[in-house]
PDB file of C-alpha atoms in Angstrom:
ATOM      1  CA  MET A 886     100.882  15.790   3.178  1.00  0.00           C
ATOM      2  CA  GLU A 887     103.893  15.188   5.447  1.00  0.00           C
ATOM      3  CA  HIS A 888     106.588  17.836   5.786  1.00  0.00           C
ATOM      4  CA  ARG A 889     110.377  17.696   6.104  1.00  0.00           C
ATOM      5  CA  VAL A 890     113.019  20.355   6.628  1.00  0.00           C
ATOM      6  CA  VAL A 891     116.217  20.484   4.564  1.00  0.00           C
ATOM      7  CA  PHE A 892     119.190  22.423   5.947  1.00  0.00           C
ATOM      8  CA  ASP A 893     122.930  22.729   6.497  1.00  0.00           C
ATOM      9  CA  PHE A 894     124.482  23.259   9.914  1.00  0.00           C
ATOM     10  CA  ALA A 895     127.776  24.213  11.513  1.00  0.00           C
ATOM     11  CA  ILE A 896     128.392  23.599  15.205  1.00  0.00           C
ATOM     12  CA  GLU A 897     131.208  25.171  17.219  1.00  0.00           C
ATOM     13  CA  PHE A 898     132.450  23.590  20.450  1.00  0.00           C
ATOM     14  CA  THR A 899     133.429  25.607  23.515  1.00  0.00           C
ATOM     15  CA  ASN A 900     136.585  23.517  23.937  1.00  0.00           C
ATOM     16  CA  GLY A 901     137.650  23.998  20.308  1.00  0.00           C
ATOM     17  CA  GLY A 902     136.812  22.465  16.947  1.00  0.00           C
ATOM     18  CA  GLY A 903     133.436  21.862  15.370  1.00  0.00           C
ATOM     19  CA  ILE A 904     131.384  19.783  12.965  1.00  0.00           C
ATOM     20  CA  GLN A 905     129.361  20.528   9.862  1.00  0.00           C
ATOM     21  CA  GLY A 906     126.533  18.882   7.990  1.00  0.00           C
ATOM     22  CA  GLN A 907     125.087  19.510   4.537  1.00  0.00           C
ATOM     23  CA  ASP A 908     121.666  18.812   3.058  1.00  0.00           C
ATOM     24  CA  PHE A 909     120.246  17.232   6.184  1.00  0.00           C
ATOM     25  CA  ARG A 910     116.601  16.165   5.999  1.00  0.00           C
ATOM     26  CA  LEU A 911     114.431  15.729   9.076  1.00  0.00           C
ATOM     27  CA  ASP A 912     110.737  15.011   9.567  1.00  0.00           C
ATOM     28  CA  ILE A 913     108.713  17.756  11.272  1.00  0.00           C
ATOM     29  CA  ALA A 914     105.200  17.628  12.719  1.00  0.00           C
ATOM     30  CA  GLY A 915     104.077  20.985  11.293  1.00  0.00           C
ATOM     31  CA  GLU A 916     104.935  23.024   8.242  1.00  0.00           C
ATOM     32  CA  THR A 917     107.802  24.977   9.862  1.00  0.00           C
ATOM     33  CA  ILE A 918     110.354  24.730  12.667  1.00  0.00           C
ATOM     34  CA  SER A 919     112.545  27.405  14.244  1.00  0.00           C
ATOM     35  CA  ASP A 920     116.327  27.464  14.008  1.00  0.00           C
ATOM     36  CA  GLN A 921     116.535  27.131  17.802  1.00  0.00           C
ATOM     37  CA  GLU A 922     114.348  24.005  17.808  1.00  0.00           C
ATOM     38  CA  LEU A 923     116.460  22.502  15.043  1.00  0.00           C
ATOM     39  CA  ALA A 924     119.689  23.276  16.880  1.00  0.00           C
ATOM     40  CA  ASP A 925     118.388  21.768  20.118  1.00  0.00           C
ATOM     41  CA  TYR A 926     117.224  18.656  18.287  1.00  0.00           C
ATOM     42  CA  ILE A 927     120.555  18.091  16.537  1.00  0.00           C
ATOM     43  CA  ILE A 928     122.491  18.508  19.794  1.00  0.00           C
ATOM     44  CA  GLU A 929     120.234  16.063  21.633  1.00  0.00           C
ATOM     45  CA  ASP A 930     119.992  13.549  18.792  1.00  0.00           C
ATOM     46  CA  LEU A 931     123.768  13.444  18.284  1.00  0.00           C
ATOM     47  CA  ARG A 932     124.405  13.564  22.049  1.00  0.00           C
ATOM     48  CA  LEU A 933     126.837  16.429  21.669  1.00  0.00           C
ATOM     49  CA  LEU A 934     128.600  18.077  24.616  1.00  0.00           C
ATOM     50  CA  MET A 935     130.453  21.376  25.016  1.00  0.00           C
ATOM     51  CA  VAL A 936     128.332  22.976  22.282  1.00  0.00           C
ATOM     52  CA  GLY A 937     128.814  26.680  21.629  1.00  0.00           C
ATOM     53  CA  LYS A 938     127.327  28.565  18.695  1.00  0.00           C
ATOM     54  CA  VAL A 939     125.117  26.658  16.252  1.00  0.00           C
ATOM     55  CA  HIS A 940     124.548  27.918  12.706  1.00  0.00           C
ATOM     56  CA  ILE A 941     121.479  26.718  10.793  1.00  0.00           C
ATOM     57  CA  LEU A 942     121.997  27.505   7.095  1.00  0.00           C
ATOM     58  CA  ASN A 943     120.035  27.239   3.858  1.00  0.00           C
ATOM     59  CA  LYS A 944     116.873  26.006   5.565  1.00  0.00           C
ATOM     60  CA  ALA A 945     114.016  24.993   3.260  1.00  0.00           C
ATOM     61  CA  TYR A 946     110.833  22.953   3.551  1.00  0.00           C
ATOM     62  CA  ILE A 947     109.631  20.131   1.327  1.00  0.00           C
ATOM     63  CA  GLN A 948     106.617  17.849   1.227  1.00  0.00           C
ATOM     64  CA  GLU A 949     107.899  14.316   1.485  1.00  0.00           C
ATOM     65  CA  GLU A 950     107.014  11.088   3.260  1.00  0.00           C
ATOM     66  CA  HIS A 951     108.336  10.845   6.823  1.00  0.00           C
ATOM     67  CA  LYS A 952     111.215   8.486   7.534  1.00  0.00           C
ATOM     68  CA  ARG A 953     110.876   8.379  11.346  1.00  0.00           C
ATOM     69  CA  LYS A 954     109.008  10.052  14.199  1.00  0.00           C
ATOM     70  CA  PRO A 955     108.773  13.790  13.384  1.00  0.00           C
ATOM     71  CA  ILE A 956     110.202  16.589  15.490  1.00  0.00           C
ATOM     72  CA  ASP A 957     107.334  18.081  17.490  1.00  0.00           C
ATOM     73  CA  ALA A 958     108.788  19.467  20.697  1.00  0.00           C
ATOM     74  CA  VAL A 959     112.394  19.129  21.767  1.00  0.00           C
ATOM     75  CA  ALA A 960     111.706  20.247  25.328  1.00  0.00           C
ATOM     76  CA  LYS A 961     111.339  17.473  27.879  1.00  0.00           C
ATOM     77  CA  GLU A 962     108.614  19.326  29.738  1.00  0.00           C
ATOM     78  CA  LYS A 963     105.837  21.782  29.063  1.00  0.00           C
ATOM     79  CA  LEU A 964     105.304  24.731  31.417  1.00  0.00           C
ATOM     80  CA  ILE A 965     101.778  26.000  32.103  1.00  0.00           C
ATOM     81  CA  ASP A 966     101.427  29.460  33.628  1.00  0.00           C
ATOM     82  CA  LEU A 967      98.869  29.431  36.464  1.00  0.00           C
ATOM     83  CA  SER A 968      99.225  33.086  37.476  1.00  0.00           C
ATOM     84  CA  HIS A 969      97.204  36.213  36.778  1.00  0.00           C
ATOM     85  CA  THR A 970      98.971  39.291  35.406  1.00  0.00           C
ATOM     86  CA  ILE A 971      99.461  42.076  37.952  1.00  0.00           C
ATOM     87  CA  PHE A 972      98.915  45.536  36.498  1.00  0.00           C
ATOM     88  CA  ASP A 973      98.610  49.083  37.762  1.00  0.00           C
ATOM     89  CA  GLY A 974      95.201  49.549  39.433  1.00  0.00           C
ATOM     90  CA  LEU A 975      94.374  45.837  39.799  1.00  0.00           C
ATOM     91  CA  ILE A 976      91.952  45.043  42.639  1.00  0.00           C
ATOM     92  CA  THR A 977      92.687  41.577  43.976  1.00  0.00           C
ATOM     93  CA  TYR A 978      90.676  41.845  47.191  1.00  0.00           C
ATOM     94  CA  LYS A 979      88.015  44.442  47.966  1.00  0.00           C
ATOM     95  CA  GLY A 980      89.164  46.775  50.721  1.00  0.00           C
ATOM     96  CA  LEU A 981      92.849  46.394  49.881  1.00  0.00           C
ATOM     97  CA  PRO A 982      94.593  49.042  47.781  1.00  0.00           C
ATOM     98  CA  ALA A 983      95.491  48.386  44.155  1.00  0.00           C
ATOM     99  CA  PRO A 984      99.157  48.287  43.169  1.00  0.00           C
ATOM    100  CA  ILE A 985     100.822  51.414  41.814  1.00  0.00           C
ATOM    101  CA  ILE A 986     103.275  50.498  39.062  1.00  0.00           C
ATOM    102  CA  CYS A 987     105.309  53.300  37.526  1.00  0.00           C
ATOM    103  CA  ASP A 988     108.793  54.412  36.538  1.00  0.00           C
ATOM    104  CA  PHE A 989     111.377  55.255  39.147  1.00  0.00           C
ATOM    105  CA  LEU A 990     113.749  55.974  36.275  1.00  0.00           C
ATOM    106  CA  SER A 991     112.217  56.278  32.811  1.00  0.00           C
ATOM    107  CA  ARG A 992     114.076  55.509  29.606  1.00  0.00           C
ATOM    108  CA  GLU A 993     113.802  59.166  28.644  1.00  0.00           C
ATOM    109  CA  ASP A 994     115.296  60.297  31.949  1.00  0.00           C
ATOM    110  CA  SER A 995     118.094  57.755  31.659  1.00  0.00           C
ATOM    111  CA  LYS A 996     119.364  59.354  28.460  1.00  0.00           C
ATOM    112  CA  GLY A 997     122.579  61.221  29.103  1.00  0.00           C
ATOM    113  CA  LYS A 998     123.547  58.997  32.036  1.00  0.00           C
ATOM    114  CA  TYR A 999     125.052  56.380  29.707  1.00  0.00           C
ATOM    115  CA  GLU A1000     126.710  56.286  26.311  1.00  0.00           C
ATOM    116  CA  GLU A1001     124.599  57.317  23.319  1.00  0.00           C
ATOM    117  CA  GLY A1002     121.952  54.758  22.398  1.00  0.00           C
ATOM    118  CA  THR A1003     121.976  53.095  25.832  1.00  0.00           C
ATOM    119  CA  GLU A1004     118.793  53.493  27.880  1.00  0.00           C
ATOM    120  CA  PHE A1005     117.377  51.751  30.967  1.00  0.00           C
ATOM    121  CA  GLN A1006     114.078  51.633  32.839  1.00  0.00           C
ATOM    122  CA  ILE A1007     113.877  51.064  36.597  1.00  0.00           C
ATOM    123  CA  GLY A1008     110.365  50.364  37.815  1.00  0.00           C
ATOM    124  CA  LYS A1009     108.740  51.301  41.093  1.00  0.00           C
ATOM    125  CA  ILE A1010     105.975  49.181  42.636  1.00  0.00           C
ATOM    126  CA  GLU A1011     103.850  50.060  45.655  1.00  0.00           C
ATOM    127  CA  MET A1012     101.443  47.336  46.743  1.00  0.00           C
ATOM    128  CA  VAL A1013     100.166  45.169  49.571  1.00  0.00           C
ATOM    129  CA  SER A1014     101.557  41.651  49.620  1.00  0.00           C
ATOM    130  CA  ASN A1015      98.115  40.118  48.925  1.00  0.00           C
ATOM    131  CA  THR A1016      98.125  41.057  45.247  1.00  0.00           C
ATOM    132  CA  GLY A1017      97.530  38.919  42.178  1.00  0.00           C
ATOM    133  CA  THR A1018      98.267  35.201  42.486  1.00  0.00           C
ATOM    134  CA  TYR A1019      99.945  34.843  45.868  1.00  0.00           C
ATOM    135  CA  ILE A1020     101.164  32.305  48.396  1.00  0.00           C
ATOM    136  CA  ASP A1021     100.380  32.241  52.118  1.00  0.00           C
ATOM    137  CA  CYS A1022     102.982  31.094  54.650  1.00  0.00           C
ATOM    138  CA  PRO A1023     102.310  30.400  58.354  1.00  0.00           C
ATOM    139  CA  PHE A1024     103.379  33.949  59.355  1.00  0.00           C
ATOM    140  CA  HIS A1025     100.352  35.296  57.459  1.00  0.00           C
ATOM    141  CA  ARG A1026      98.112  33.733  60.134  1.00  0.00           C
ATOM    142  CA  TYR A1027     100.425  33.159  63.102  1.00  0.00           C
ATOM    143  CA  ALA A1028     102.795  35.677  64.687  1.00  0.00           C
ATOM    144  CA  HIS A1029     105.384  32.986  65.400  1.00  0.00           C
ATOM    145  CA  GLY A1030     104.874  31.092  62.149  1.00  0.00           C
ATOM    146  CA  LYS A1031     107.498  30.847  59.426  1.00  0.00           C
ATOM    147  CA  ASP A1032     107.700  33.828  57.089  1.00  0.00           C
ATOM    148  CA  LEU A1033     108.761  33.786  53.425  1.00  0.00           C
ATOM    149  CA  SER A1034     112.454  33.780  54.313  1.00  0.00           C
ATOM    150  CA  GLU A1035     112.125  30.856  56.732  1.00  0.00           C
ATOM    151  CA  VAL A1036     110.185  28.398  54.582  1.00  0.00           C
ATOM    152  CA  GLU A1037     112.556  26.041  52.764  1.00  0.00           C
ATOM    153  CA  LEU A1038     112.720  26.342  48.983  1.00  0.00           C
ATOM    154  CA  ASP A1039     111.606  22.755  48.465  1.00  0.00           C
ATOM    155  CA  ALA A1040     108.236  23.688  50.003  1.00  0.00           C
ATOM    156  CA  PHE A1041     107.606  26.080  47.092  1.00  0.00           C
ATOM    157  CA  ALA A1042     109.079  24.301  44.085  1.00  0.00           C
ATOM    158  CA  ASN A1043     108.836  21.066  42.096  1.00  0.00           C
ATOM    159  CA  LEU A1044     106.050  19.573  44.192  1.00  0.00           C
ATOM    160  CA  ASP A1045     104.403  16.419  42.904  1.00  0.00           C
ATOM    161  CA  ALA A1046     100.846  17.607  42.278  1.00  0.00           C
ATOM    162  CA  ILE A1047      97.285  16.422  41.798  1.00  0.00           C
ATOM    163  CA  THR A1048      94.318  18.350  40.381  1.00  0.00           C
ATOM    164  CA  ILE A1049      90.925  18.101  42.114  1.00  0.00           C
ATOM    165  CA  ASN A1050      88.001  19.002  39.864  1.00  0.00           C
ATOM    166  CA  ALA A1051      85.415  20.879  41.941  1.00  0.00           C
ATOM    167  CA  VAL A1052      83.888  22.929  39.114  1.00  0.00           C
ATOM    168  CA  GLY A1053      80.333  23.997  39.898  1.00  0.00           C
ATOM    169  CA  THR A1054      80.643  23.496  43.664  1.00  0.00           C
ATOM    170  CA  LEU A1055      80.345  26.311  46.211  1.00  0.00           C
ATOM    171  CA  GLU A1056      81.398  24.509  49.406  1.00  0.00           C
ATOM    172  CA  ILE A1057      84.120  21.953  48.742  1.00  0.00           C
ATOM    173  CA  GLY A1058      84.112  19.174  51.327  1.00  0.00           C
ATOM    174  CA  ILE A1059      86.142  16.059  52.100  1.00  0.00           C
ATOM    175  CA  ASN A1060      84.407  13.887  49.492  1.00  0.00           C
ATOM    176  CA  TYR A1061      86.414  15.632  46.770  1.00  0.00           C
ATOM    177  CA  PHE A1062      89.668  14.436  48.349  1.00  0.00           C
ATOM    178  CA  LYS A1063      88.781  10.902  49.427  1.00  0.00           C
ATOM    179  CA  ASP A1064      90.114   8.024  47.339  1.00  0.00           C
ATOM    180  CA  LYS A1065      92.793  10.338  45.969  1.00  0.00           C
ATOM    181  CA  GLU A1066      96.590  10.013  46.218  1.00  0.00           C
ATOM    182  CA  ILE A1067      97.261  13.282  48.037  1.00  0.00           C
ATOM    183  CA  ARG A1068      99.885  12.609  50.729  1.00  0.00           C
ATOM    184  CA  ASN A1069     103.066  14.684  50.281  1.00  0.00           C
ATOM    185  CA  ARG A1070     101.557  16.376  47.228  1.00  0.00           C
ATOM    186  CA  ALA A1071     100.455  19.836  46.181  1.00  0.00           C
ATOM    187  CA  VAL A1072      96.659  19.629  45.955  1.00  0.00           C
ATOM    188  CA  ILE A1073      95.389  22.002  43.271  1.00  0.00           C
ATOM    189  CA  VAL A1074      91.634  22.632  43.461  1.00  0.00           C
ATOM    190  CA  ARG A1075      90.058  23.604  40.163  1.00  0.00           C
ATOM    191  CA  THR A1076      86.830  25.618  40.335  1.00  0.00           C
ATOM    192  CA  ASP A1077      87.134  27.700  37.135  1.00  0.00           C
ATOM    193  CA  TRP A1078      86.118  30.743  39.201  1.00  0.00           C
ATOM    194  CA  SER A1079      89.093  32.512  37.632  1.00  0.00           C
ATOM    195  CA  LYS A1080      86.894  33.214  34.598  1.00  0.00           C
ATOM    196  CA  HIS A1081      85.391  36.038  36.726  1.00  0.00           C
ATOM    197  CA  TRP A1082      88.808  37.586  37.494  1.00  0.00           C
ATOM    198  CA  ASN A1083      88.873  41.385  37.521  1.00  0.00           C
ATOM    199  CA  THR A1084      85.064  41.617  37.685  1.00  0.00           C
ATOM    200  CA  ASN A1085      82.688  42.290  40.589  1.00  0.00           C
ATOM    201  CA  VAL A1086      81.348  38.738  40.291  1.00  0.00           C
ATOM    202  CA  TYR A1087      84.737  37.379  41.359  1.00  0.00           C
ATOM    203  CA  PHE A1088      84.363  38.691  44.922  1.00  0.00           C
ATOM    204  CA  GLU A1089      80.912  37.303  45.778  1.00  0.00           C
ATOM    205  CA  ASN A1090      79.721  33.723  46.440  1.00  0.00           C
ATOM    206  CA  HIS A1091      83.005  32.204  45.337  1.00  0.00           C
ATOM    207  CA  PRO A1092      83.937  28.522  45.817  1.00  0.00           C
ATOM    208  CA  PHE A1093      85.778  27.630  49.032  1.00  0.00           C
ATOM    209  CA  LEU A1094      86.926  24.708  51.166  1.00  0.00           C
ATOM    210  CA  ASN A1095      85.219  23.947  54.456  1.00  0.00           C
ATOM    211  CA  ARG A1096      86.869  23.165  57.789  1.00  0.00           C
ATOM    212  CA  GLU A1097      86.360  19.416  57.439  1.00  0.00           C
ATOM    213  CA  ALA A1098      88.152  19.392  54.111  1.00  0.00           C
ATOM    214  CA  ALA A1099      91.056  21.377  55.563  1.00  0.00           C
ATOM    215  CA  GLU A1100      91.352  19.000  58.508  1.00  0.00           C
ATOM    216  CA  TYR A1101      91.273  16.010  56.157  1.00  0.00           C
ATOM    217  CA  LEU A1102      94.032  17.495  53.997  1.00  0.00           C
ATOM    218  CA  ARG A1103      96.072  18.239  57.111  1.00  0.00           C
ATOM    219  CA  ASP A1104      95.631  14.711  58.439  1.00  0.00           C
ATOM    220  CA  CYS A1105      96.621  13.251  55.067  1.00  0.00           C
ATOM    221  CA  GLY A1106      99.886  15.194  55.127  1.00  0.00           C
ATOM    222  CA  VAL A1107      99.592  17.297  51.967  1.00  0.00           C
ATOM    223  CA  LYS A1108     102.345  19.794  51.186  1.00  0.00           C
ATOM    224  CA  LEU A1109     100.385  22.699  49.716  1.00  0.00           C
ATOM    225  CA  VAL A1110      96.825  23.559  48.683  1.00  0.00           C
ATOM    226  CA  GLY A1111      96.040  25.862  45.785  1.00  0.00           C
ATOM    227  CA  ILE A1112      92.779  27.185  44.378  1.00  0.00           C
ATOM    228  CA  ASP A1113      91.665  29.347  41.447  1.00  0.00           C
ATOM    229  CA  SER A1114      89.078  31.186  43.532  1.00  0.00           C
ATOM    230  CA  HIS A1115      88.906  34.478  45.430  1.00  0.00           C
ATOM    231  CA  ASN A1116      89.737  32.808  48.733  1.00  0.00           C
ATOM    232  CA  ILE A1117      90.248  29.294  50.023  1.00  0.00           C
ATOM    233  CA  ASP A1118      87.925  30.203  52.928  1.00  0.00           C
ATOM    234  CA  ASP A1119      84.307  31.300  52.912  1.00  0.00           C
ATOM    235  CA  THR A1120      84.483  35.113  53.050  1.00  0.00           C
ATOM    236  CA  ARG A1121      80.788  35.653  53.823  1.00  0.00           C
ATOM    237  CA  GLY A1122      81.667  35.770  57.518  1.00  0.00           C
ATOM    238  CA  ASN A1123      84.751  36.622  59.572  1.00  0.00           C
ATOM    239  CA  SER A1124      85.872  33.035  60.264  1.00  0.00           C
ATOM    240  CA  ARG A1125      88.867  31.631  58.378  1.00  0.00           C
ATOM    241  CA  PRO A1126      89.108  27.963  59.464  1.00  0.00           C
ATOM    242  CA  VAL A1127      90.951  26.730  56.372  1.00  0.00           C
ATOM    243  CA  HIS A1128      93.773  29.247  56.780  1.00  0.00           C
ATOM    244  CA  THR A1129      93.874  28.431  60.491  1.00  0.00           C
ATOM    245  CA  VAL A1130      94.078  24.657  59.989  1.00  0.00           C
ATOM    246  CA  LEU A1131      96.438  24.531  57.034  1.00  0.00           C
ATOM    247  CA  LEU A1132      98.872  27.276  57.989  1.00  0.00           C
ATOM    248  CA  GLY A1133      98.868  25.989  61.553  1.00  0.00           C
ATOM    249  CA  SER A1134     100.344  22.774  60.154  1.00  0.00           C
ATOM    250  CA  GLU A1135     102.783  24.600  57.842  1.00  0.00           C
ATOM    251  CA  ILE A1136     100.778  23.659  54.761  1.00  0.00           C
ATOM    252  CA  LEU A1137     101.162  26.511  52.289  1.00  0.00           C
ATOM    253  CA  ILE A1138      98.212  28.051  50.446  1.00  0.00           C
ATOM    254  CA  VAL A1139      98.107  29.551  46.946  1.00  0.00           C
ATOM    255  CA  GLU A1140      95.063  31.623  45.974  1.00  0.00           C
ATOM    256  CA  HIS A1141      93.864  33.402  42.820  1.00  0.00           C
ATOM    257  CA  MET A1142      95.311  30.940  40.323  1.00  0.00           C
ATOM    258  CA  CYS A1143      94.120  30.487  36.736  1.00  0.00           C
ATOM    259  CA  ASN A1144      94.366  28.135  33.732  1.00  0.00           C
ATOM    260  CA  LEU A1145      93.716  25.068  35.883  1.00  0.00           C
ATOM    261  CA  ASP A1146      91.640  23.613  33.055  1.00  0.00           C
ATOM    262  CA  ALA A1147      94.950  23.008  31.247  1.00  0.00           C
ATOM    263  CA  LEU A1148      96.210  20.655  33.965  1.00  0.00           C
ATOM    264  CA  PRO A1149      95.965  16.855  33.932  1.00  0.00           C
ATOM    265  CA  GLU A1150      94.679  15.050  36.997  1.00  0.00           C
ATOM    266  CA  ALA A1151      98.201  14.022  37.997  1.00  0.00           C
ATOM    267  CA  GLY A1152     101.685  13.477  36.606  1.00  0.00           C
ATOM    268  CA  TYR A1153     103.025  17.024  36.869  1.00  0.00           C
ATOM    269  CA  PHE A1154     105.036  19.218  39.203  1.00  0.00           C
ATOM    270  CA  PHE A1155     103.849  22.479  40.746  1.00  0.00           C
ATOM    271  CA  SER A1156     105.919  25.539  41.697  1.00  0.00           C
ATOM    272  CA  ALA A1157     104.973  28.874  43.280  1.00  0.00           C
ATOM    273  CA  VAL A1158     108.138  30.628  44.455  1.00  0.00           C
ATOM    274  CA  PRO A1159     108.051  34.063  46.157  1.00  0.00           C
ATOM    275  CA  PRO A1160     110.951  36.424  46.947  1.00  0.00           C
ATOM    276  CA  LYS A1161     112.833  35.726  50.183  1.00  0.00           C
ATOM    277  CA  PHE A1162     111.385  38.507  52.354  1.00  0.00           C
ATOM    278  CA  LYS A1163     111.835  38.666  56.126  1.00  0.00           C
ATOM    279  CA  GLY A1164     108.755  39.576  58.150  1.00  0.00           C
ATOM    280  CA  VAL A1165     106.239  38.886  55.352  1.00  0.00           C
ATOM    281  CA  GLY A1166     103.800  35.993  55.293  1.00  0.00           C
ATOM    282  CA  THR A1167     102.267  36.304  51.830  1.00  0.00           C
ATOM    283  CA  PHE A1168     103.473  37.542  48.457  1.00  0.00           C
ATOM    284  CA  PRO A1169     102.740  37.294  44.722  1.00  0.00           C
ATOM    285  CA  VAL A1170     104.189  34.287  42.907  1.00  0.00           C
ATOM    286  CA  ARG A1171     104.586  33.088  39.337  1.00  0.00           C
ATOM    287  CA  ALA A1172     102.804  29.786  39.869  1.00  0.00           C
ATOM    288  CA  PHE A1173     103.294  27.193  37.145  1.00  0.00           C
ATOM    289  CA  ALA A1174     102.999  23.512  36.368  1.00  0.00           C
ATOM    290  CA  ALA A1175     105.663  21.421  34.632  1.00  0.00           C
ATOM    291  CA  LEU A1176     104.273  18.582  32.519  1.00  0.00           C
ATOM    292  CA  ALA A1177     106.389  15.877  30.975  1.00  0.00           C
ATOM    293  CA  CYS A1178     106.235  15.890  27.177  1.00  0.00           C
ATOM    294  CA  LYS A1179     105.498  12.596  25.472  1.00  0.00           C
TER     295      LYS A1179
END
């Protein structure tokens, strides 16, 4: 059975005035819809500008045949979180200390500093920069390379991206990248190794790129390379050719990602933006993909 929503609305404009509507009926894809989704839909559908407060009133649901394409998602893009959660005691890399996350000012201690009923928490974090899902800049590998504060913002955000499926492969070579449209793109390598996150399995025999693949990506002029594995290099020895090749060409690296199985092969934008620190070459990011909604 198809569902519709029946409601009244009142819209106020920031430059004065307003409009109202009674007993509106709209098709919806599911059985319910939030007031915010309804408000956004009305504003977009009526092409309204200078909109202030929107009141959705007397909302009810009925089962009735649809009259046009139902409201499913008003947003023009869908965001997919590709980052692991950082928590107190998390081990990202064996041999590096876990983060310490605690209160600098607790809510209890803040009582009495402000008016009654007003409390705040100020957190304190102690950690190495290689924690959680993080991005590597040239300074991480090269003393004279660009640090986080020197890399332009457009190198971190809204990068046209492509997903490379390398699930089940230990050593990822150039064949995975040939015949692919990768120039000027963020190349996101899916291995599904993130399923072992926060376990001892995660650290051993993880998927990695080899030198030839790194050189191929460099020569093809990619913008960034990301992976959902413990390291983009083979950590069974002390050589790090992929970091050397990519960072030497100012190609950024993102490691320890997750949820790459939710990405399409192409047609999305990738972002992994760190704070603007001077003298730091790597730092945690909230990596995410933006997919256009149909």
